[in-house]
Tab-separated table of C-alpha atoms and ligand atoms in Angstrom:
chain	number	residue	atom	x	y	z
A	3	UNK	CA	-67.613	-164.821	-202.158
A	4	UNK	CA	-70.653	-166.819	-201.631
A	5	UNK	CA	-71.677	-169.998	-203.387
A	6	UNK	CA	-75.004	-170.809	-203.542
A	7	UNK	CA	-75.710	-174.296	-202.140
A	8	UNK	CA	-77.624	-174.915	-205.458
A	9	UNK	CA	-74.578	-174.606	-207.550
A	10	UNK	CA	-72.214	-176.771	-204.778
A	11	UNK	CA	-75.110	-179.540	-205.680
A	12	UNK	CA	-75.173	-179.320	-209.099
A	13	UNK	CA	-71.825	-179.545	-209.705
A	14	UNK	CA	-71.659	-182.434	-207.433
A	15	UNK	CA	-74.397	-183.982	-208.936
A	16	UNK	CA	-72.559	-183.775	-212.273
A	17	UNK	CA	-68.959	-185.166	-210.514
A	18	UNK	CA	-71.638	-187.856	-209.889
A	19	UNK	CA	-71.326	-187.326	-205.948
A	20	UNK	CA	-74.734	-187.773	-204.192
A	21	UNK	CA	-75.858	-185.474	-201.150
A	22	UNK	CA	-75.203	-188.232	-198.772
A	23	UNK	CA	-71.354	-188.438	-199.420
A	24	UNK	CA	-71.698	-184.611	-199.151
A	25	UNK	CA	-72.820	-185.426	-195.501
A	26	UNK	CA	-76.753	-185.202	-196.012
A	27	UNK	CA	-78.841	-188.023	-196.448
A	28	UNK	CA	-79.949	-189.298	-200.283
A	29	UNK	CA	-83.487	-187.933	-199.381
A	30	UNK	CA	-81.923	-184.276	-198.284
A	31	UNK	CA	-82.147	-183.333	-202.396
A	32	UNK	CA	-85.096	-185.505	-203.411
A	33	UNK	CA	-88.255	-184.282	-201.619
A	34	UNK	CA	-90.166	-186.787	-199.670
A	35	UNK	CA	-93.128	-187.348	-197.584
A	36	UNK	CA	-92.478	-185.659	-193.854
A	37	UNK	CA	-91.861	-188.641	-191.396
A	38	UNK	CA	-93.585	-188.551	-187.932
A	39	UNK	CA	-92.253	-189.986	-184.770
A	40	UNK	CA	-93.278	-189.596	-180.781
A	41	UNK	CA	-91.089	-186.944	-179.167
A	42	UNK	CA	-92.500	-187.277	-176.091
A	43	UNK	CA	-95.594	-186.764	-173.637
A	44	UNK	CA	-96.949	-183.562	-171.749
A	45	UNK	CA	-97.456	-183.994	-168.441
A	46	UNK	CA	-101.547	-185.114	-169.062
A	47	UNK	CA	-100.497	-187.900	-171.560
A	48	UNK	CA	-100.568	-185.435	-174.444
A	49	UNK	CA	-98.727	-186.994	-177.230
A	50	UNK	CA	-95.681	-184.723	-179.162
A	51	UNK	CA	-94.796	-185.730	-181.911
A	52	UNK	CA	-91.883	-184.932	-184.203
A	53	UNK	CA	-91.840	-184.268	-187.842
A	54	UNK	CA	-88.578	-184.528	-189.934
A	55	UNK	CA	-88.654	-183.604	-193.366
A	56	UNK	CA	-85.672	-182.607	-196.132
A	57	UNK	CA	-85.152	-180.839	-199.465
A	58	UNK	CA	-82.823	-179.090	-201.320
A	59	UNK	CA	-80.035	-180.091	-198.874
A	60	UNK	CA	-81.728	-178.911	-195.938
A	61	UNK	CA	-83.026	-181.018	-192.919
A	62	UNK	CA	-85.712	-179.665	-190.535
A	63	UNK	CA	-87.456	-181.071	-187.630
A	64	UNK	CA	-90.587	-179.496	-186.159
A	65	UNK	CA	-92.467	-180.702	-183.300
A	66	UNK	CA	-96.207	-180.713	-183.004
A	67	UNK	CA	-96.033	-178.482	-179.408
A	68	UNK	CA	-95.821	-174.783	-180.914
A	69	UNK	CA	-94.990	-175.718	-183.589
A	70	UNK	CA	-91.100	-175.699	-182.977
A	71	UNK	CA	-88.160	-175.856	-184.702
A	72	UNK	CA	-86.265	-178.487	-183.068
A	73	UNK	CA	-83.582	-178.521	-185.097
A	74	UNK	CA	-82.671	-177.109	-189.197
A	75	UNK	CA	-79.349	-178.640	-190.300
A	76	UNK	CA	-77.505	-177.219	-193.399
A	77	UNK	CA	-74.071	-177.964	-194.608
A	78	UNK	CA	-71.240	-176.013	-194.263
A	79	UNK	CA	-68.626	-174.507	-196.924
A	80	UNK	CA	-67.361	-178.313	-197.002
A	81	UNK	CA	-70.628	-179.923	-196.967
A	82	UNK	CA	-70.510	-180.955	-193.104
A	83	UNK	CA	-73.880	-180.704	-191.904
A	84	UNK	CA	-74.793	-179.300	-188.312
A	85	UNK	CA	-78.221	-178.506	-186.397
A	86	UNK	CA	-77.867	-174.362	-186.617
A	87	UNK	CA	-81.102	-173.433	-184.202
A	88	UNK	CA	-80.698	-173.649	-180.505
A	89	UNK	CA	-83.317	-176.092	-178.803
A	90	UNK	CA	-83.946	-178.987	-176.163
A	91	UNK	CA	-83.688	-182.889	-177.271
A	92	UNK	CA	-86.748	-183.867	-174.989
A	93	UNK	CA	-90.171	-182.269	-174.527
A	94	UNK	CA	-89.818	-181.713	-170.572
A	95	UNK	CA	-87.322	-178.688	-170.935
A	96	UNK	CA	-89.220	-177.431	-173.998
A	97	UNK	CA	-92.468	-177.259	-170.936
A	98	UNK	CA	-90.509	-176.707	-168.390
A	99	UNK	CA	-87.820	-173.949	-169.559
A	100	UNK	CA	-87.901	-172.540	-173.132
A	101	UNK	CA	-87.180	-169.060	-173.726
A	102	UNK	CA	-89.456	-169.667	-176.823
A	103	UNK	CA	-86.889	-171.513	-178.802
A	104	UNK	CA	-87.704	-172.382	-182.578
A	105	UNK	CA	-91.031	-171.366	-181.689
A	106	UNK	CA	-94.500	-169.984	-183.274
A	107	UNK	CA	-95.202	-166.844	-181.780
A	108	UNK	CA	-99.123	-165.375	-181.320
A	109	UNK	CA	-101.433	-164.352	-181.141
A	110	UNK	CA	-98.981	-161.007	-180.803
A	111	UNK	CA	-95.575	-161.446	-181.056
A	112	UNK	CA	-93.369	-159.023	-178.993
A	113	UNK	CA	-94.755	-156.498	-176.275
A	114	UNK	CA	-98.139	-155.077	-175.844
A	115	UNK	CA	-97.631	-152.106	-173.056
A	116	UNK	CA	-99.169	-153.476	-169.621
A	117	UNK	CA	-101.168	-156.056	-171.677
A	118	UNK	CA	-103.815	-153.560	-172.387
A	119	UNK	CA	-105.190	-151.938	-175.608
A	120	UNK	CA	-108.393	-150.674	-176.968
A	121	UNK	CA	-110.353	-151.609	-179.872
A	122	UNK	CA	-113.611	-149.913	-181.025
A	123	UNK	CA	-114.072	-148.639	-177.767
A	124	UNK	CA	-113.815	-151.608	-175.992
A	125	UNK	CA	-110.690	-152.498	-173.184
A	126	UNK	CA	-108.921	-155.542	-173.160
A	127	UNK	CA	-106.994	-156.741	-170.907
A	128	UNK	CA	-104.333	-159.696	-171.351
A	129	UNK	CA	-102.599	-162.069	-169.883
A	130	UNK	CA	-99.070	-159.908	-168.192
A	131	UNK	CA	-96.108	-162.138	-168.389
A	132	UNK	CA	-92.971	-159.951	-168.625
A	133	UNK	CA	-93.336	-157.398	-165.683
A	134	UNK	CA	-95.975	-155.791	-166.282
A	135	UNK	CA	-96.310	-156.142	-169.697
A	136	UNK	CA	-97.628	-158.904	-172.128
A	137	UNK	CA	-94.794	-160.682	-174.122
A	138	UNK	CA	-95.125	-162.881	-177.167
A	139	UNK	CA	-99.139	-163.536	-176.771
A	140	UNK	CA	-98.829	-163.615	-172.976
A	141	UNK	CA	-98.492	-166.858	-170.273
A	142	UNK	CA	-99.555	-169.504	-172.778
A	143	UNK	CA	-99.198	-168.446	-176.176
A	144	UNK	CA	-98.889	-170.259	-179.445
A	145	UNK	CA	-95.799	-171.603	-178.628
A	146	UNK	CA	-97.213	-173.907	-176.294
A	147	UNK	CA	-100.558	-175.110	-177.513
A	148	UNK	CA	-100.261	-178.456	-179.448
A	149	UNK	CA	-100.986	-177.478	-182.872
A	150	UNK	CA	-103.122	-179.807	-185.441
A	151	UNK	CA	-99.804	-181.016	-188.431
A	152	UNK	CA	-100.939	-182.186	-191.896
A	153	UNK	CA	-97.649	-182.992	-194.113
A	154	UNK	CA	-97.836	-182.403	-197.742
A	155	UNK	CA	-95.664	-182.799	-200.801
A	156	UNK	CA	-96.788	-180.813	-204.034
A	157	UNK	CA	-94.330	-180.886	-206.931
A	158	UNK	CA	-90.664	-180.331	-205.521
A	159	UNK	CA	-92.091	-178.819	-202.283
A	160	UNK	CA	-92.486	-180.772	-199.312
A	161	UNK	CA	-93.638	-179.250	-196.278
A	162	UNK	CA	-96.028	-179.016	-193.595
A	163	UNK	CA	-99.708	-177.626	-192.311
A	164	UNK	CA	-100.092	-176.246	-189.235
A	165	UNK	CA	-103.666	-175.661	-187.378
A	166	UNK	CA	-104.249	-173.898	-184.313
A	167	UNK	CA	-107.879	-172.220	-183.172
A	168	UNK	CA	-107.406	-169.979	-180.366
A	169	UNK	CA	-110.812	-169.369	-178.809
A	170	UNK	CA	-112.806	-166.205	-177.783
A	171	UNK	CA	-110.667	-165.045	-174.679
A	172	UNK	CA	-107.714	-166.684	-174.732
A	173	UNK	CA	-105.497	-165.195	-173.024
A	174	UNK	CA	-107.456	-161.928	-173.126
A	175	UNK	CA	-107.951	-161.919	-176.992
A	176	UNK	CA	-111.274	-161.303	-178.583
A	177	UNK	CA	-112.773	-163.346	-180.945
A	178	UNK	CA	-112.164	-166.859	-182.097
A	179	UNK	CA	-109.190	-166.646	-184.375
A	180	UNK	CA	-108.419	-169.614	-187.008
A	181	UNK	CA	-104.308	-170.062	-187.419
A	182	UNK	CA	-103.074	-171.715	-190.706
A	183	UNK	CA	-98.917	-171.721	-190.849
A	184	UNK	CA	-97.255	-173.532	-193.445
A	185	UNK	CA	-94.050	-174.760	-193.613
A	186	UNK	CA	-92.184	-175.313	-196.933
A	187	UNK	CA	-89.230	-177.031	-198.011
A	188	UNK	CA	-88.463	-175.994	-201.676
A	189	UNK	CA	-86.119	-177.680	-203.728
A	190	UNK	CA	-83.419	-175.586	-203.522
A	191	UNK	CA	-83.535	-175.843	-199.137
A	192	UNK	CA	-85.729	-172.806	-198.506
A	193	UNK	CA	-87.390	-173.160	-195.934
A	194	UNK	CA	-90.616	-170.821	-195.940
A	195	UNK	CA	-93.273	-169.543	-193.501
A	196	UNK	CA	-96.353	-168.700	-194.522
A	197	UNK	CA	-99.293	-167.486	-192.052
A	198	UNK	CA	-102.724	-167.192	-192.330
A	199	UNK	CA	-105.209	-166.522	-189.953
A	200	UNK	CA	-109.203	-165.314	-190.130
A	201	UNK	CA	-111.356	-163.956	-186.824
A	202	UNK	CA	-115.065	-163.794	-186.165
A	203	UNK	CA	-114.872	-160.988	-184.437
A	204	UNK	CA	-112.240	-157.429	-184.498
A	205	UNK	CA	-108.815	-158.576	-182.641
A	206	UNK	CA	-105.196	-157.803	-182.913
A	207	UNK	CA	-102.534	-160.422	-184.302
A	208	UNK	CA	-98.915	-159.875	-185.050
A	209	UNK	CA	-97.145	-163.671	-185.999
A	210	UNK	CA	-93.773	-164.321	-186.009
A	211	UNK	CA	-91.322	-167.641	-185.345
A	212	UNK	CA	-88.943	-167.611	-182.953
A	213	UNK	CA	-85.390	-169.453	-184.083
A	214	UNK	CA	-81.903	-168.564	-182.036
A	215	UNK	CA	-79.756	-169.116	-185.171
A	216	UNK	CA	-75.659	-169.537	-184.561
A	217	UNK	CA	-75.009	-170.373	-188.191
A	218	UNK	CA	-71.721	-172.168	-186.497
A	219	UNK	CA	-74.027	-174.666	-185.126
A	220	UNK	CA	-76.064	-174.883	-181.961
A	221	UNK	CA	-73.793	-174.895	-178.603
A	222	UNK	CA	-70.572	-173.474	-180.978
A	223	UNK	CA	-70.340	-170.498	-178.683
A	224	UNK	CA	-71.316	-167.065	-179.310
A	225	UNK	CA	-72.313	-164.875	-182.118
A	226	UNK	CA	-70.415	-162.027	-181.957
A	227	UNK	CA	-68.450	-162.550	-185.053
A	228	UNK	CA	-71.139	-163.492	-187.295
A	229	UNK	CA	-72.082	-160.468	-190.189
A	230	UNK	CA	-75.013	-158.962	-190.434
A	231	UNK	CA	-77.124	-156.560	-192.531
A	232	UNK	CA	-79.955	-155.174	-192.481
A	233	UNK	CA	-81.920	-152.950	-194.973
A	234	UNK	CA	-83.433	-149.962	-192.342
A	235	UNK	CA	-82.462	-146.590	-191.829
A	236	UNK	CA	-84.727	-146.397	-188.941
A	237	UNK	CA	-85.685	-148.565	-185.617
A	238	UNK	CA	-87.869	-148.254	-182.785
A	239	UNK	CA	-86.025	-146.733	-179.594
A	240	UNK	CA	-87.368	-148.482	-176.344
A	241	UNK	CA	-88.317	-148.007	-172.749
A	242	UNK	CA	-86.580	-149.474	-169.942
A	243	UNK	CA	-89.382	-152.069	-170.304
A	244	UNK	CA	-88.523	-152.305	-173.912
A	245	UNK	CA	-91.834	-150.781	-174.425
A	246	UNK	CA	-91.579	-148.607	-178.156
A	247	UNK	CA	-91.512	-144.964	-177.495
A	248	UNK	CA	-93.140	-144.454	-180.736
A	249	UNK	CA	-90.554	-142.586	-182.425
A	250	UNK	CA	-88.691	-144.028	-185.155
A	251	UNK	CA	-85.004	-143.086	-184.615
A	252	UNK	CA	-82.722	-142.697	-187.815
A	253	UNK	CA	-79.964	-145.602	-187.187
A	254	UNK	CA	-77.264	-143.261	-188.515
A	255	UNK	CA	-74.623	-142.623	-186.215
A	256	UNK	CA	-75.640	-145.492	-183.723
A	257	UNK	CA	-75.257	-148.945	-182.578
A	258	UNK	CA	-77.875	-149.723	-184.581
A	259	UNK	CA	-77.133	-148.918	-188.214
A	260	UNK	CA	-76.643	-152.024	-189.997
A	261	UNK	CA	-76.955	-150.818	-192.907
A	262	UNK	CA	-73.153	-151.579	-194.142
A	263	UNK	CA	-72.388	-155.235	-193.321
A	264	UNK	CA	-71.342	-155.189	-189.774
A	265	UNK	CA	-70.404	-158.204	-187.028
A	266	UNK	CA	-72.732	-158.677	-184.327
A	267	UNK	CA	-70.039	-157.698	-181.693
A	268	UNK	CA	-68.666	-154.857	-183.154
A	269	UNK	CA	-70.879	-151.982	-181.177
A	270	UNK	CA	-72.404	-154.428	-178.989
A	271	UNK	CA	-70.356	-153.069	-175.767
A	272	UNK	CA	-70.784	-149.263	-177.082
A	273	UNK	CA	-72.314	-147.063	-173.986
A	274	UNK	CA	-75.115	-146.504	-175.301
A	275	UNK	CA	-78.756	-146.309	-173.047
A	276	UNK	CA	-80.805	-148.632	-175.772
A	277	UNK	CA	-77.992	-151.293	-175.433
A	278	UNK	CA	-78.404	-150.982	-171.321
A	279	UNK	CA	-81.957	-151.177	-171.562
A	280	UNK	CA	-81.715	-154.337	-173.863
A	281	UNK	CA	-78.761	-155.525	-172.039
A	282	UNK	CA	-77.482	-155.760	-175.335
A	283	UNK	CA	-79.323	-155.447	-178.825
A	284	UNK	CA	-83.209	-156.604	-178.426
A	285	UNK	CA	-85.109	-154.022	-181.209
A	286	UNK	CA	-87.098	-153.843	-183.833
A	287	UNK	CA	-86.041	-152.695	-187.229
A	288	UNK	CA	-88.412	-150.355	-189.348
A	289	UNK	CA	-87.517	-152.332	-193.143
A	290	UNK	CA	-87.019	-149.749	-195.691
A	291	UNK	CA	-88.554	-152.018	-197.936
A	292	UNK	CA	-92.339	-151.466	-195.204
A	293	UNK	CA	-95.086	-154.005	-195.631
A	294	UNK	CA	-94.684	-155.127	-199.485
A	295	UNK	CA	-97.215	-157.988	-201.387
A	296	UNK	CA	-93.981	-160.630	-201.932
A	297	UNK	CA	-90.893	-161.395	-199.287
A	298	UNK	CA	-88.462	-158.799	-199.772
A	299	UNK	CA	-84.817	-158.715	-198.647
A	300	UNK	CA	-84.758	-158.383	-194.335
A	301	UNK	CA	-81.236	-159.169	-192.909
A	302	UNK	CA	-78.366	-161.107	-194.474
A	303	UNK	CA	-76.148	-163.021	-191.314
A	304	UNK	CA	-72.973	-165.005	-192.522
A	305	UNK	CA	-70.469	-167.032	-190.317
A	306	UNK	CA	-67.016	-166.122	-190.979
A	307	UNK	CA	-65.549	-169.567	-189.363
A	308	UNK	CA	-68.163	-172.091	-191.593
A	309	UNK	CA	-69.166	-169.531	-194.464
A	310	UNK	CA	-72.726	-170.480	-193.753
A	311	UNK	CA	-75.483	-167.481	-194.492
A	312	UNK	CA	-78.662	-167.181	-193.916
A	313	UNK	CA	-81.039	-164.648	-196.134
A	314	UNK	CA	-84.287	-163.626	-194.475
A	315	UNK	CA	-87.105	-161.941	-197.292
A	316	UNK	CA	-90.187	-161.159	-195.431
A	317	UNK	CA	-93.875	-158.902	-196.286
A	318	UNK	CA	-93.939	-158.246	-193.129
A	319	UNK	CA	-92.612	-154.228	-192.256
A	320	UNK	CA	-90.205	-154.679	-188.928
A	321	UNK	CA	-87.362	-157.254	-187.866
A	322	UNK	CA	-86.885	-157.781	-184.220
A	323	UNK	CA	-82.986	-158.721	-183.832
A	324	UNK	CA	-82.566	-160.139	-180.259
A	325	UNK	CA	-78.622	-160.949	-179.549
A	326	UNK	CA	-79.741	-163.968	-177.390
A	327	UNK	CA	-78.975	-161.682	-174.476
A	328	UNK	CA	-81.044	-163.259	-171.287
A	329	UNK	CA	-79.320	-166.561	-172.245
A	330	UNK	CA	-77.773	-166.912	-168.927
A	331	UNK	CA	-75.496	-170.462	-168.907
A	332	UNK	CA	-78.652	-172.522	-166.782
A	333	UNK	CA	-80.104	-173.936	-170.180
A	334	UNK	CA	-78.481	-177.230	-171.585
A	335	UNK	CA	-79.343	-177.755	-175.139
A	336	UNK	CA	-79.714	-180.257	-177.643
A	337	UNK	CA	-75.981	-181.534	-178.302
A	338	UNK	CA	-75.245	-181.526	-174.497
A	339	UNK	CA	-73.893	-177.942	-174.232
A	340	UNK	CA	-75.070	-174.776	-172.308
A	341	UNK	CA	-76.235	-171.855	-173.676
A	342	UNK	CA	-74.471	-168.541	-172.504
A	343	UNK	CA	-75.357	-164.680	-173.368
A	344	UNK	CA	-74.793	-164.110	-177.342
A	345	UNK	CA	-74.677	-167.869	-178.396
A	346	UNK	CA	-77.422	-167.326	-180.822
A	347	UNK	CA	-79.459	-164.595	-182.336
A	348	UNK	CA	-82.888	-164.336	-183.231
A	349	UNK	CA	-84.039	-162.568	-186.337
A	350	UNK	CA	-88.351	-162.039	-185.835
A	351	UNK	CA	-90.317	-160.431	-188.491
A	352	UNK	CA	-93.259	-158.980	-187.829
A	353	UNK	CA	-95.410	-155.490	-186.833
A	354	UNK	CA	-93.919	-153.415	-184.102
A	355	UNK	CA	-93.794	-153.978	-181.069
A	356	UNK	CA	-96.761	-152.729	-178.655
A	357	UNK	CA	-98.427	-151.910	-182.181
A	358	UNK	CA	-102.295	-151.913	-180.735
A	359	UNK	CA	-101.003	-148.977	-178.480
A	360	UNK	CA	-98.993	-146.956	-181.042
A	361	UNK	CA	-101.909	-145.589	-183.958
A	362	UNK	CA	-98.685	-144.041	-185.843
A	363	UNK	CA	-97.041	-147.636	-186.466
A	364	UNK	CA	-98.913	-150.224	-189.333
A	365	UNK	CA	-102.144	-151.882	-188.041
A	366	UNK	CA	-102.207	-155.453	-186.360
A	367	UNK	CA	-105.897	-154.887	-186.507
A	368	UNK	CA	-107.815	-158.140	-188.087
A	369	UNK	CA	-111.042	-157.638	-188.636
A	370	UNK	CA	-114.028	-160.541	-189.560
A	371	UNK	CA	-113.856	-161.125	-193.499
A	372	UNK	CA	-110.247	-160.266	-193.499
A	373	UNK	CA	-107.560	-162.369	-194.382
A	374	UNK	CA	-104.677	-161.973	-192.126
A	375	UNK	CA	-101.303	-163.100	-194.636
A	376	UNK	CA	-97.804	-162.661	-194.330
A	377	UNK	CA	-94.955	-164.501	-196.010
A	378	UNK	CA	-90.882	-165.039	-194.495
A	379	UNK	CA	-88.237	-166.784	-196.802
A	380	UNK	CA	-85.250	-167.986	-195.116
A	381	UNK	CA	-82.290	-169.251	-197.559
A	382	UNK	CA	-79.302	-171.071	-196.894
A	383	UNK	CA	-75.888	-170.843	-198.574
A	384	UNK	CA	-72.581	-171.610	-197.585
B	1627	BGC	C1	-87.623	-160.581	-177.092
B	1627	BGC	C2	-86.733	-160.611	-175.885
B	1627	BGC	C3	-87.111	-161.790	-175.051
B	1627	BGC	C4	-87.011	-163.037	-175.871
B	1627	BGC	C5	-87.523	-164.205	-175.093
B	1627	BGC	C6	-87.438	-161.844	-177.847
B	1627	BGC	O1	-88.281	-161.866	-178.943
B	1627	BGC	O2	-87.354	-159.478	-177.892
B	1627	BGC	O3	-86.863	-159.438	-175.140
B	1627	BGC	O4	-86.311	-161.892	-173.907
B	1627	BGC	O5	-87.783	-162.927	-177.015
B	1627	BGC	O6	-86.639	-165.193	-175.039
């Protein structure tokens, strides 16, 4: 049922069609030096700039403020290309409005219960900025700190660096923590995350990247009907400030067993008091597959209407799938459309939520001498 894009190329290649009359660009298959241009200024004069760079037949364009995914274009079963993550085309609504689209996430992505944990003895206490409660590394995280971007080609991969040293304190963090994400284009349109990160002194760090996929293309209208799996027979039940409760709940016999390919839609209007809490599905999946050395398999999403998919492999243990459901109709997005509730759908991996508070779930712990690694493949097809 699915072709790999890979084998759509080759055989085009042999027909001796070229990407662009496929509806890429001649560059989209060849791997190239990233291109930088100026997306726009923060409010002090801060330069953003923009970084497009292709391979394998996919197009990606990240911006140097957190790190974002502005837009990731792939084609389609017929080779039409279209921008499949939700964003902003200027840097103003990025400041001004972003619900953390295309986004690094850190220094802990997800909740941390009343942005408070202990560590060795010692309290910390963060930065609160959902409720009470600290969400996605609290009022300025990752995802807006201007981040230092290196490009790099090395043999078909072309990709990018990404720096970022958040200091002692920030945001209520200890220690000094060095970030290192990289960004990889491989030659068959992968497009891979890899994060790295070191401390100088015991802290918590849980890094994830925030994309609203509709695989239809951005501003298409909702997700509902896209297909989904996902490897986990268990998830982590919430609080009615999606807080984890610490157990983790079998999926069986609930909205949440994706297990068997399922749409999006299908239980999404079940009664059901995780969906209220979540005001639709905003969890995180415990992977069968738990923390493992390489990527292995995380979700598989498919669009009926375009046949695009989208595999996610990951090291990382848990999946937060969040069905885009505070996107309320007030955000206008990069082709000129609004965004309304279920128009995208974010697939995070990373620790559990509120993980410094919860000694049953894996460690986010990182302590000095450490390496903090983790590794997310995302592959197209169509
Ligand atoms: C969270 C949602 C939150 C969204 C922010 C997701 O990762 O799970 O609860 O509203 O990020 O846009």
């Amino acid at each position: 049922m699915e072709t790999n894009r890979r084998t759509v190329l080759a055989a085009a290649a042999a027909a001796g069609i070229t990407a662009a009359s496929l509806g890429g660009t001649a560059h989209a298959t060849g791997g190239r030096t990233p291109v930088k241009s100026l997306f726009g200024k923060l409010a002090d004069g801060t330069k953003v700039y923009r970084w497009s760079l292709a391979n394998g037949g996919t197009k990606l364009k990240v911006l140097s403020y957190g790190g974002i995914v502005q837009s990731l274009e792939v084609p389609d079963r017929h080779g039409k290309y279209r921008n499949i993550s939700l964003g902003f085309d200027n840097i103003e609504d990025y400041v001004a409005s972003s619900p953390y689209f295309g986004a690094l996430i850190g220094r802990f992505g997800n909740r941390i219960a009343k942005g408070r944990f202990s560590l060795d003895g010692t309290a910390h206490q963060l930065s609160v900025n959902d409720g009470e409660n600290t969400l996605h590394g609290g009022a300025k995280g990752f995802d807006k700190r201007i981040w230092d971007v290196e490009p790099f080609t090395k043999g078909s991969d072309v990709g990018l660096h990404l720096h970022y040293t958040s200091i002692d304190g920030e945001q209520g963090f200890p220690g000094t923590l060095k970030v290192k994400v990289t960004y990889t284009l491989t030659r068959h349109g992968d497009w891979r995350i890899d994060y790295a990160a070191t401390t100088d002194k015991a802290t918590v760090v849980n890094l994830t990247s925030h994309v609203y996929w509709n695989l239809a293309g951005e501003g298409s209208g909702s997700i509902y009907d896209h297909e989904l799996k996902i490897p986990a027979a268990r998830y982590t039940p919430v609080d009615s400030g999606l807080i984890p409760t610490g157990e983790l709940a079998r999926v069986a016999g609930t909205p949440f067993d994706f297990r068997r390919t399922k749409t999006v839609g299908e239980d999404i209007r079940v009664a059901n008091q995780q969906l209220l809490y979540g005001k639709g599905i905003d969890h995180n999946w415990a992977l069968d597959k738990g923390i493992t050395a390489k990527p292995e398999h995380a979700a598989t999403l498919r669009d009926p209407s375009s046949g695009r998919t989208l595999k996610i492999a990951t090291t990382e243990p848990g999946l937060q799938f969040y069905s885009g459901n505070f996107l309320d109709g007030t955000l206008v997005g990069t082709g000129g459309h609004i965004y309304r509730q279920g128009d995208a759908l974010c697939l995070e991996t990373q620790h559990f939520p509120d993980s410094p508070n919860q000694p049953s779930f894996p460690s986010t712990t990182l302590r000095p001498g450490q390496a903090y690694r983790t590794s997310t493949v995302h592959t197209f097809g169509a």
